[in-house]
Short mmCIF file of C-alpha atoms and ligand atoms in Angstrom, two decimals:
data_model
loop_
_atom_site.label_atom_id
_atom_site.label_comp_id
_atom_site.label_asym_id
_atom_site.label_seq_id
_atom_site.Cartn_x
_atom_site.Cartn_y
_atom_site.Cartn_z
CA MET A 244 -24.53 -92.10 -55.81
CA HIS A 245 -23.99 -93.07 -59.35
CA PRO A 246 -20.50 -91.63 -60.30
CA VAL A 247 -21.18 -89.04 -63.09
CA GLU A 248 -18.77 -89.03 -66.06
CA PRO A 249 -15.56 -87.21 -64.94
CA PHE A 250 -15.29 -85.55 -68.41
CA ARG A 251 -17.24 -83.47 -70.81
CA ILE A 252 -17.54 -83.93 -74.57
CA LYS A 253 -15.52 -81.60 -76.82
CA MET A 254 -15.84 -83.40 -80.07
CA VAL A 255 -18.74 -85.56 -81.33
CA GLU A 256 -19.01 -88.38 -83.90
CA PRO A 257 -22.52 -88.71 -85.45
CA ILE A 258 -24.15 -92.22 -85.33
CA ARG A 259 -27.39 -93.33 -86.91
CA LEU A 260 -29.75 -96.21 -86.77
CA VAL A 261 -30.15 -97.45 -90.36
CA GLU A 262 -33.52 -98.95 -91.48
CA HIS A 263 -34.46 -102.52 -90.57
CA GLU A 264 -34.42 -103.69 -94.24
CA GLN A 265 -30.91 -102.16 -94.50
CA ARG A 266 -29.82 -104.08 -91.39
CA GLN A 267 -31.19 -107.39 -92.87
CA ALA A 268 -29.45 -106.80 -96.23
CA ALA A 269 -26.14 -105.86 -94.46
CA MET A 270 -26.21 -109.09 -92.33
CA ARG A 271 -26.90 -111.29 -95.44
CA LEU A 272 -23.94 -109.60 -97.17
CA ALA A 273 -21.76 -110.09 -94.16
CA GLY A 274 -22.49 -113.83 -94.10
CA TYR A 275 -24.22 -113.22 -90.70
CA ASN A 276 -20.77 -112.46 -89.26
CA LEU A 277 -20.92 -109.20 -87.18
CA PHE A 278 -17.09 -108.63 -87.85
CA ALA A 279 -17.95 -108.40 -91.58
CA LEU A 280 -20.38 -105.44 -91.16
CA ARG A 281 -19.52 -101.90 -92.23
CA ALA A 282 -19.23 -99.99 -88.97
CA GLU A 283 -21.45 -97.25 -90.46
CA ASP A 284 -24.30 -99.72 -90.47
CA VAL A 285 -23.95 -100.16 -86.69
CA PHE A 286 -25.73 -97.87 -84.27
CA ILE A 287 -24.12 -98.90 -80.83
CA ASP A 288 -20.94 -100.76 -81.33
CA LEU A 289 -20.11 -103.04 -78.43
CA LEU A 290 -18.06 -105.34 -80.38
CA THR A 291 -14.99 -104.51 -78.41
CA ASP A 292 -13.54 -102.17 -75.87
CA SER A 293 -10.14 -102.68 -77.69
CA GLY A 294 -8.79 -99.65 -79.47
CA THR A 295 -12.23 -98.01 -79.45
CA GLY A 296 -11.92 -95.57 -76.54
CA ALA A 297 -11.86 -91.85 -76.75
CA MET A 298 -8.51 -90.28 -76.13
CA SER A 299 -8.28 -87.13 -73.95
CA GLN A 300 -7.07 -83.66 -74.86
CA ALA A 301 -3.83 -84.41 -73.07
CA GLN A 302 -3.22 -87.50 -75.20
CA TRP A 303 -3.98 -85.63 -78.51
CA GLY A 304 -1.65 -82.90 -77.28
CA ALA A 305 1.17 -85.29 -76.57
CA MET A 306 0.75 -86.87 -80.00
CA LEU A 307 1.59 -83.53 -81.57
CA GLU A 308 4.94 -83.67 -79.81
CA GLY A 309 5.70 -87.24 -80.86
CA ASP A 310 9.36 -87.70 -81.88
CA GLU A 311 9.51 -89.77 -85.05
CA SER A 312 13.23 -90.58 -84.87
CA TYR A 313 13.91 -94.16 -86.03
CA ALA A 314 16.11 -94.92 -82.88
CA GLY A 315 16.15 -93.49 -79.44
CA ALA A 316 13.16 -91.23 -79.82
CA ARG A 317 12.15 -88.91 -76.94
CA SER A 318 8.68 -90.59 -77.15
CA PHE A 319 10.18 -93.88 -76.17
CA TYR A 320 11.74 -92.46 -73.17
CA HIS A 321 8.51 -90.76 -72.07
CA LEU A 322 6.88 -94.24 -72.34
CA ALA A 323 9.85 -95.87 -70.50
CA ASP A 324 9.54 -93.57 -67.57
CA VAL A 325 5.90 -94.40 -67.12
CA MET A 326 6.46 -98.01 -67.59
CA GLN A 327 9.04 -97.95 -64.83
CA LYS A 328 6.63 -96.21 -62.51
CA ILE A 329 3.68 -98.46 -63.03
CA PHE A 330 5.20 -101.93 -64.02
CA GLY A 331 8.69 -101.72 -62.74
CA PHE A 332 10.12 -104.30 -65.13
CA GLU A 333 13.87 -103.89 -66.15
CA HIS A 334 13.16 -104.28 -69.88
CA PHE A 335 10.27 -103.63 -72.29
CA VAL A 336 9.64 -103.37 -76.01
CA PRO A 337 6.72 -101.60 -77.73
CA THR A 338 4.62 -103.73 -80.16
CA HIS A 339 1.89 -102.65 -82.51
CA GLN A 340 -0.78 -104.49 -80.31
CA GLY A 341 -1.17 -107.21 -77.76
CA ARG A 342 -1.08 -110.25 -80.08
CA ALA A 343 2.30 -109.04 -81.47
CA ALA A 344 3.63 -109.24 -78.03
CA GLU A 345 2.24 -112.70 -77.57
CA ASN A 346 3.67 -113.80 -80.84
CA ILE A 347 7.13 -112.46 -79.90
CA LEU A 348 7.00 -114.23 -76.51
CA CYS A 349 5.90 -117.54 -78.14
CA ALA A 350 8.43 -117.20 -80.86
CA VAL A 351 11.29 -117.06 -78.27
CA LEU A 352 10.05 -119.36 -75.50
CA MET A 353 7.66 -121.87 -77.04
CA LYS A 354 8.70 -125.43 -78.24
CA PRO A 355 6.30 -127.72 -79.92
CA GLY A 356 4.46 -129.86 -77.28
CA GLY A 357 4.96 -127.24 -74.52
CA TYR A 358 2.16 -126.19 -72.30
CA VAL A 359 1.10 -122.85 -71.01
CA PRO A 360 -1.23 -122.70 -68.08
CA SER A 361 -3.36 -119.57 -67.24
CA ASN A 362 -6.57 -118.77 -65.51
CA MET A 363 -8.07 -118.36 -69.03
CA HIS A 364 -6.17 -117.37 -72.13
CA PHE A 365 -7.71 -114.98 -74.53
CA ASP A 366 -8.29 -116.20 -78.09
CA THR A 367 -5.29 -114.55 -79.58
CA THR A 368 -3.06 -115.89 -76.80
CA GLU A 369 -4.42 -119.35 -77.32
CA ALA A 370 -3.91 -119.11 -81.07
CA ASN A 371 -0.31 -117.85 -80.68
CA ILE A 372 0.50 -120.78 -78.39
CA ARG A 373 -1.25 -123.21 -80.82
CA ALA A 374 0.54 -121.70 -83.88
CA ARG A 375 3.94 -122.65 -82.30
CA GLY A 376 2.76 -126.27 -81.61
CA GLY A 377 1.99 -125.50 -77.96
CA ARG A 378 -1.04 -126.24 -75.81
CA PRO A 379 -2.90 -123.62 -73.73
CA GLU A 380 -4.40 -124.76 -70.53
CA ASN A 381 -7.13 -122.92 -68.49
CA LEU A 382 -7.30 -123.33 -64.81
CA VAL A 383 -9.58 -120.79 -63.57
CA ILE A 384 -11.60 -121.51 -60.36
CA GLU A 385 -14.72 -123.64 -60.63
CA GLU A 386 -16.93 -120.62 -59.50
CA ALA A 387 -16.20 -118.99 -62.91
CA PHE A 388 -18.39 -121.53 -64.70
CA HIS A 389 -21.46 -120.72 -62.54
CA PRO A 390 -22.78 -117.51 -64.02
CA THR A 391 -24.98 -116.39 -61.18
CA LEU A 392 -22.60 -117.46 -58.37
CA GLN A 393 -21.43 -114.41 -56.51
CA HIS A 394 -17.68 -114.31 -55.87
CA PRO A 395 -15.46 -111.08 -55.58
CA PHE A 396 -12.69 -112.50 -57.69
CA LYS A 397 -14.18 -114.93 -60.16
CA GLY A 398 -11.11 -114.64 -62.38
CA ASN A 399 -8.77 -116.29 -59.84
CA MET A 400 -6.75 -119.33 -60.96
CA ASP A 401 -7.23 -122.58 -59.06
CA VAL A 402 -3.95 -122.84 -57.37
CA SER A 403 -4.18 -126.44 -56.33
CA LYS A 404 -5.19 -127.36 -59.97
CA LEU A 405 -2.16 -125.45 -61.14
CA ARG A 406 0.14 -127.39 -58.87
CA LEU A 407 -1.30 -130.75 -59.92
CA PHE A 408 -1.03 -129.70 -63.60
CA ILE A 409 2.62 -128.77 -63.27
CA GLU A 410 3.38 -132.11 -61.39
CA ARG A 411 1.61 -134.08 -64.18
CA ILE A 412 3.06 -132.34 -67.20
CA GLY A 413 6.52 -131.63 -65.67
CA SER A 414 7.93 -128.04 -65.25
CA GLN A 415 10.41 -128.64 -68.07
CA ASN A 416 7.49 -128.78 -70.47
CA ILE A 417 6.16 -125.42 -69.42
CA PRO A 418 8.18 -122.58 -71.04
CA PHE A 419 6.13 -119.92 -69.18
CA GLY A 420 3.01 -119.54 -67.14
CA ALA A 421 0.38 -116.91 -67.54
CA LEU A 422 -2.38 -115.01 -65.78
CA THR A 423 -5.01 -112.78 -67.51
CA VAL A 424 -6.11 -109.74 -65.49
CA THR A 425 -9.01 -109.20 -65.68
CA ASN A 426 -10.14 -112.52 -67.04
CA ASN A 427 -11.71 -111.49 -70.38
CA ALA A 428 -12.70 -114.84 -71.68
CA GLY A 429 -14.43 -115.56 -68.30
CA GLY A 430 -16.55 -112.48 -67.98
CA GLY A 431 -14.06 -109.69 -67.44
CA GLN A 432 -13.75 -110.97 -63.90
CA PRO A 433 -10.89 -109.75 -61.62
CA VAL A 434 -8.08 -111.66 -59.90
CA SER A 435 -7.22 -110.92 -56.36
CA MET A 436 -3.76 -109.82 -55.11
CA GLU A 437 -3.77 -113.01 -52.86
CA ASN A 438 -4.30 -115.20 -55.93
CA ILE A 439 -1.65 -113.39 -57.98
CA ARG A 440 0.67 -113.88 -55.09
CA SER A 441 -0.17 -117.65 -54.75
CA VAL A 442 0.21 -118.27 -58.48
CA SER A 443 3.60 -116.48 -58.51
CA GLU A 444 4.78 -118.71 -55.67
CA VAL A 445 3.70 -121.88 -57.43
CA TYR A 446 5.26 -120.91 -60.75
CA HIS A 447 8.55 -119.83 -58.99
CA GLU A 448 8.62 -122.89 -56.87
CA TYR A 449 8.95 -124.84 -60.13
CA GLY A 450 11.14 -122.37 -61.83
CA ILE A 451 8.53 -121.35 -64.45
CA PRO A 452 8.75 -117.72 -65.63
CA PHE A 453 5.42 -115.93 -64.81
CA PHE A 454 3.89 -113.47 -67.33
CA ILE A 455 0.83 -111.40 -66.70
CA ASP A 456 -1.57 -110.66 -69.54
CA ALA A 457 -2.00 -107.06 -68.43
CA CYS A 458 -4.68 -105.63 -70.93
CA ARG A 459 -7.12 -104.63 -68.12
CA TYR A 460 -4.75 -104.33 -65.27
CA ALA A 461 -6.07 -100.99 -64.18
CA GLU A 462 -9.66 -102.15 -63.90
CA ASN A 463 -8.29 -105.22 -61.96
CA ALA A 464 -6.39 -102.96 -59.67
CA TYR A 465 -9.51 -100.91 -58.83
CA PHE A 466 -11.44 -104.11 -58.14
CA ILE A 467 -8.79 -105.14 -55.70
CA LYS A 468 -9.07 -101.73 -54.02
CA LEU A 469 -12.95 -102.03 -53.77
CA ARG A 470 -13.06 -105.71 -52.78
CA GLU A 471 -9.87 -107.01 -51.18
CA PRO A 472 -9.36 -106.45 -47.44
CA GLY A 473 -6.46 -104.13 -46.72
CA TYR A 474 -6.42 -102.40 -50.18
CA ALA A 475 -9.03 -99.64 -49.70
CA VAL A 476 -6.26 -97.27 -48.49
CA LYS A 477 -3.82 -98.01 -51.29
CA SER A 478 -3.75 -96.05 -54.66
CA THR A 479 -4.38 -97.98 -57.78
CA LEU A 480 -0.81 -97.08 -58.74
CA GLU A 481 0.45 -98.78 -55.55
CA ILE A 482 -1.76 -101.82 -56.23
CA ALA A 483 -0.69 -102.10 -59.86
CA HIS A 484 2.96 -101.84 -58.82
CA GLU A 485 2.43 -104.68 -56.20
CA MET A 486 0.72 -106.83 -58.83
CA PHE A 487 3.61 -106.61 -61.33
CA SER A 488 6.32 -107.06 -58.61
CA LEU A 489 5.11 -110.60 -58.35
CA ALA A 490 5.74 -111.44 -62.07
CA ASP A 491 8.64 -111.90 -64.31
CA GLY A 492 7.17 -109.97 -67.13
CA ALA A 493 3.84 -108.81 -68.76
CA PHE A 494 2.37 -108.42 -72.29
CA MET A 495 -0.26 -105.96 -72.81
CA SER A 496 -2.49 -104.61 -75.52
CA ALA A 497 -2.56 -100.88 -74.82
CA LYS A 498 -5.72 -100.67 -76.63
CA LYS A 499 -7.63 -101.32 -73.38
CA ASP A 500 -6.33 -99.73 -70.16
CA ALA A 501 -3.82 -97.52 -71.73
CA LEU A 502 -6.70 -95.74 -73.51
CA VAL A 503 -5.15 -95.69 -77.01
CA ASN A 504 -6.47 -96.82 -80.42
CA ILE A 505 -3.33 -98.88 -81.18
CA GLY A 506 -0.27 -100.24 -79.36
CA GLY A 507 1.12 -102.78 -76.91
CA PHE A 508 4.13 -103.99 -75.22
CA LEU A 509 6.13 -106.96 -73.92
CA ALA A 510 8.00 -106.35 -70.68
CA MET A 511 10.40 -108.54 -68.76
CA ARG A 512 13.01 -108.74 -66.10
CA ASP A 513 15.44 -111.25 -67.71
CA GLY A 514 18.25 -109.58 -69.67
CA ASP A 515 19.02 -112.66 -71.83
CA LEU A 516 15.35 -112.97 -72.76
CA TYR A 517 15.26 -109.30 -73.57
CA GLN A 518 18.05 -109.82 -76.06
CA LYS A 519 16.16 -112.62 -77.85
CA VAL A 520 13.07 -110.64 -77.85
CA CYS A 521 14.88 -107.65 -79.48
CA ASN A 522 16.18 -109.92 -82.31
CA GLU A 523 12.71 -111.30 -83.02
CA LEU A 524 11.12 -107.81 -82.66
CA ILE A 525 13.49 -106.34 -85.22
CA LEU A 526 12.38 -109.03 -87.54
CA ARG A 527 8.63 -108.76 -87.03
CA GLU A 528 7.82 -105.31 -85.59
CA GLY A 529 10.61 -102.88 -85.71
CA PHE A 530 13.56 -101.32 -83.85
CA PRO A 531 13.17 -101.80 -79.98
CA THR A 532 12.64 -98.13 -79.40
CA TYR A 533 9.41 -97.99 -81.56
CA GLY A 534 8.33 -101.66 -82.20
CA GLY A 535 5.86 -101.21 -84.90
CA LEU A 536 4.36 -97.87 -83.69
CA ALA A 537 4.83 -94.26 -84.54
CA GLY A 538 6.65 -92.03 -81.97
CA ARG A 539 3.31 -90.20 -81.40
CA ASP A 540 1.69 -93.45 -80.50
CA LEU A 541 4.23 -94.08 -77.80
CA ASP A 542 3.45 -90.65 -76.27
CA ALA A 543 -0.37 -91.38 -76.35
CA ILE A 544 0.31 -94.60 -74.55
CA ALA A 545 2.49 -92.86 -72.00
CA VAL A 546 -0.17 -90.36 -71.12
CA GLY A 547 -3.07 -92.96 -71.47
CA LEU A 548 -1.43 -95.46 -68.95
CA VAL A 549 -1.50 -92.63 -66.27
CA GLU A 550 -5.14 -91.58 -67.03
CA GLY A 551 -6.07 -95.27 -67.04
CA LEU A 552 -5.16 -95.58 -63.36
CA ASP A 553 -7.03 -92.37 -62.31
CA GLU A 554 -9.52 -93.37 -59.62
CA ALA A 555 -12.25 -91.00 -60.60
CA TYR A 556 -12.19 -92.52 -64.07
CA LEU A 557 -12.18 -96.02 -62.88
CA ALA A 558 -14.96 -95.43 -60.44
CA TYR A 559 -17.07 -94.08 -63.34
CA ARG A 560 -15.86 -96.91 -65.65
CA LEU A 561 -16.88 -99.80 -63.44
CA SER A 562 -20.11 -98.36 -62.37
CA GLN A 563 -21.13 -97.80 -65.98
CA THR A 564 -20.74 -101.46 -66.53
CA ALA A 565 -22.57 -102.22 -63.26
CA TYR A 566 -25.43 -99.75 -64.37
CA LEU A 567 -26.09 -101.74 -67.59
CA ALA A 568 -25.83 -104.96 -65.73
CA GLN A 569 -28.53 -103.93 -63.25
CA LYS A 570 -30.86 -102.92 -66.08
CA LEU A 571 -30.49 -106.22 -67.80
CA LEU A 572 -31.04 -108.17 -64.60
CA ASP A 573 -34.12 -106.02 -64.09
CA ALA A 574 -35.37 -107.10 -67.53
CA ASN A 575 -34.66 -110.76 -66.71
CA ILE A 576 -31.72 -111.15 -69.04
CA PRO A 577 -29.25 -113.76 -67.58
CA ILE A 578 -25.69 -112.39 -67.34
CA ILE A 579 -22.52 -113.31 -65.65
CA GLU A 580 -22.67 -111.86 -62.09
CA PRO A 581 -21.20 -109.84 -60.58
CA SER A 582 -20.63 -107.61 -63.61
CA GLY A 583 -16.98 -107.42 -64.73
CA GLY A 584 -14.93 -104.46 -65.63
CA HIS A 585 -15.07 -103.84 -69.45
CA ALA A 586 -18.17 -105.69 -70.55
CA ILE A 587 -21.35 -107.51 -69.80
CA TYR A 588 -21.44 -111.11 -70.65
CA VAL A 589 -25.02 -112.33 -71.55
CA ASP A 590 -25.56 -116.07 -70.80
CA ALA A 591 -27.07 -116.93 -74.22
CA GLY A 592 -26.89 -120.63 -73.42
CA HIS A 593 -29.20 -120.03 -70.52
CA LEU A 594 -31.45 -117.51 -72.33
CA LEU A 595 -31.91 -119.76 -75.43
CA PRO A 596 -31.99 -123.30 -73.95
CA HIS A 597 -33.67 -124.55 -77.21
CA ILE A 598 -30.57 -123.82 -79.34
CA PRO A 599 -27.85 -126.56 -78.80
CA HIS A 600 -23.98 -125.70 -78.76
CA GLY A 601 -23.53 -126.91 -82.24
CA GLU A 602 -26.17 -124.37 -83.53
CA PHE A 603 -24.41 -121.49 -81.77
CA PRO A 604 -26.86 -119.80 -79.35
CA GLY A 605 -24.43 -116.93 -78.85
CA GLN A 606 -24.25 -116.31 -82.60
CA ALA A 607 -28.02 -116.39 -82.68
CA LEU A 608 -28.44 -113.77 -79.92
CA ALA A 609 -25.70 -111.54 -81.34
CA ALA A 610 -27.19 -111.52 -84.86
CA GLU A 611 -30.74 -110.80 -83.48
CA LEU A 612 -29.34 -107.88 -81.40
CA TYR A 613 -28.11 -106.25 -84.38
CA LEU A 614 -31.18 -107.05 -86.55
CA GLN A 615 -33.42 -105.62 -83.81
CA GLY A 616 -31.44 -102.61 -82.66
CA GLY A 617 -28.38 -101.93 -84.57
CA ILE A 618 -26.27 -103.08 -81.69
CA ARG A 619 -23.06 -104.89 -82.46
CA SER A 620 -21.82 -107.41 -79.78
CA VAL A 621 -19.50 -110.38 -79.98
CA GLU A 622 -20.10 -114.14 -79.47
CA ILE A 623 -17.68 -115.72 -76.93
CA GLY A 624 -18.82 -119.27 -77.07
CA SER A 625 -18.76 -122.24 -79.53
CA VAL A 626 -18.09 -120.12 -82.56
CA MET A 627 -14.92 -118.80 -80.79
CA PHE A 628 -13.79 -121.68 -78.77
CA ALA A 629 -15.22 -125.02 -79.88
CA HIS A 630 -12.45 -127.16 -81.29
CA GLU A 631 -11.52 -130.70 -82.13
CA ASP A 632 -9.51 -132.57 -79.57
CA PRO A 633 -6.09 -133.25 -81.25
CA ASP A 634 -6.06 -136.77 -79.68
CA SER A 635 -9.61 -138.10 -79.75
CA HIS A 636 -10.92 -135.89 -82.70
CA GLU A 637 -13.91 -135.35 -80.53
CA MET A 638 -15.65 -131.89 -80.73
CA LEU A 639 -15.01 -129.98 -77.46
CA TYR A 640 -17.46 -127.24 -76.57
CA PRO A 641 -16.94 -124.42 -74.03
CA GLU A 642 -18.87 -124.59 -70.82
CA LEU A 643 -20.49 -121.18 -71.39
CA GLU A 644 -22.13 -119.77 -74.46
CA LEU A 645 -21.84 -116.08 -74.05
CA VAL A 646 -22.48 -112.91 -75.77
CA ARG A 647 -20.15 -110.05 -74.82
CA LEU A 648 -21.39 -106.39 -74.73
CA ALA A 649 -17.97 -104.59 -74.52
CA ILE A 650 -18.06 -100.98 -73.45
CA PRO A 651 -15.69 -98.70 -75.14
CA ARG A 652 -13.87 -96.34 -72.75
CA ARG A 653 -15.20 -92.75 -72.32
CA VAL A 654 -17.38 -93.21 -75.56
CA TYR A 655 -21.05 -93.92 -74.75
CA THR A 656 -23.32 -92.20 -72.33
CA GLN A 657 -25.89 -93.50 -69.82
CA SER A 658 -28.82 -93.06 -72.39
CA HIS A 659 -26.96 -95.32 -74.81
CA MET A 660 -26.79 -97.92 -72.11
CA ASP A 661 -30.65 -97.42 -71.57
CA TYR A 662 -31.19 -98.07 -75.23
CA VAL A 663 -29.07 -101.19 -75.18
CA ALA A 664 -30.95 -102.56 -72.11
CA SER A 665 -34.36 -101.92 -73.68
CA VAL A 666 -33.51 -103.55 -76.98
CA LEU A 667 -32.25 -106.63 -75.11
CA GLY A 668 -35.25 -106.59 -72.75
CA GLU A 669 -37.57 -106.59 -75.77
CA LEU A 670 -35.69 -109.50 -77.40
CA GLY A 671 -35.82 -111.42 -74.22
CA GLU A 672 -39.55 -111.39 -74.36
CA LYS A 673 -39.65 -113.19 -77.68
CA LYS A 674 -36.76 -115.47 -77.19
CA GLU A 675 -38.52 -118.56 -78.25
CA THR A 676 -38.65 -117.34 -81.76
CA LEU A 677 -34.81 -117.15 -82.23
CA ARG A 678 -33.20 -119.95 -84.33
CA GLY A 679 -29.61 -121.27 -84.50
CA TYR A 680 -26.97 -120.96 -87.25
CA ARG A 681 -24.86 -123.26 -89.30
CA ILE A 682 -21.31 -122.47 -90.32
CA THR A 683 -20.86 -122.40 -94.17
CA TYR A 684 -17.21 -121.28 -94.14
CA SER A 685 -14.52 -121.54 -91.39
CA PRO A 686 -10.64 -120.85 -91.50
CA PRO A 687 -8.32 -123.08 -89.50
CA LEU A 688 -7.40 -120.68 -86.63
CA LEU A 689 -9.44 -117.87 -85.02
CA ARG A 690 -12.50 -118.73 -87.10
CA HIS A 691 -14.86 -116.19 -85.37
CA PHE A 692 -13.28 -113.28 -87.31
CA THR A 693 -13.97 -114.50 -90.85
CA ALA A 694 -16.46 -117.51 -90.59
CA HIS A 695 -19.74 -117.23 -92.72
CA PHE A 696 -23.12 -118.46 -91.30
CA GLU A 697 -26.47 -119.38 -92.49
CA PRO A 698 -29.66 -119.14 -90.31
CA LEU A 699 -31.24 -122.53 -89.75
N1 F0G B 83 -5.29 -110.60 -74.12
C1 F0G B 83 -6.48 -110.24 -73.68
C2 F0G B 83 -6.96 -110.51 -72.42
C3 F0G B 83 -7.26 -109.54 -74.73
O1 F0G B 83 -8.48 -109.17 -74.43
C4 F0G B 83 -6.81 -109.24 -75.98
C5 F0G B 83 -7.66 -108.56 -76.97
C6 F0G B 83 -5.47 -109.61 -76.31
C7 F0G B 83 -4.71 -110.22 -75.32
C8 F0G B 83 -4.85 -109.23 -77.70
O2 F0G B 83 -4.69 -107.89 -77.78
O3 F0G B 83 -6.12 -107.19 -79.63
O4 F0G B 83 -4.27 -105.80 -79.02
O5 F0G B 83 -3.86 -107.90 -80.11
N2 F0G B 83 -8.87 -108.47 -76.84
C9 F0G B 83 -9.80 -107.80 -77.81
C10 F0G B 83 -11.17 -107.98 -77.31
C11 F0G B 83 -9.58 -108.09 -79.14
O6 F0G B 83 -12.14 -107.69 -78.08
O7 F0G B 83 -11.35 -108.47 -76.18
P1 F0G B 83 -4.69 -107.15 -79.20
#
């Protein structure tokens, strides 16, 4: 049976679908960039699952007891206790969100010309590496590039490619290695424990520190419980603990699986690294016991981390995503299969074969989804990832042109999902009428956030 929401709604936030003409005007004003819309002009907001979740009564209660002392606040120690139970790293610092943790890590470890391998880096991780003169390298398994190919752990890293890469580049040129769980840029796909263990062994064989990008570690842990032999009997807490026991550190945006609206952390085993991190943190974020957050935020994260591992919640969470996926498949909308944890990734390149990479099929689909149904999604394709090769100056396009429908945690109900599926289904029936876009303004890094477009 479909797991029913393991909560009831105590407070509501009204939403409304504005008229079609108003949606058209809003898009023109936004330069056809969905990030530039006013949220009030959006009906169902699937832009991101990051910081958009609903906190529980326990989290709101804990916030009232936040300790706002500058140093050594009680709230920090609440979080430290939970961090120890779940992640088990010797040291951690809070940060205001995930990319701040990435920035600190890159500031202390990265040297120009260094390489950082991962299964797939997320855009902010890539940008933080590039901003320090480094080069991100994505080594996800080949199966990840075949949207309809069934594989239980499509987020896995290709371990033999990793070994070859290290041999070619030289371990001295790799300041740290990463692994993103679940693999957001590749469809929210999980990574198996077996793969985490093999990746850890290879990194460690070459003396490379191993950091997990842990944003969606709880969803990953539940996928391991469901799909990996031997893990059905283990709790998600035990699974999470085992995952992190294989790493030297982790960086996390708490805005995902810690069920809060803001926050993050950088955790590590190495005491010398921790000292350097603290110095950088004080410069950029704040004192190590608050790191750019209010004390009450630390309490909300401490409670949210525990709730995020709750198995009744995770069963509901993953099945809500699977429910929307099935509805879309029934409506002949191509998506990455099997569905991932936090989002559905529509294969816009496949749906709109008449729009080439350079005219942004994902952008075309995302814009139309808003114009037709007031639904906000995000392009994860050439707008986000196409870039010039620094050596050959050739334009490099990503293999997949995707549109992500990210599902905020504990926010939308099944009938919201039904609405999304019906709008997308109707759009699929007239897909030939969609046209591409041209970029009229683009910043040097992370252009998808602020670029302007024009319909062709
Ligand atoms: N790593 C991954 C895998 C992410 O998905 C994100 C954020 C970050 C790092 C950075 O965290 O936003 O707190 O600074 N992903 C959001 C998303 C923005 O929509 O997927 P942040």
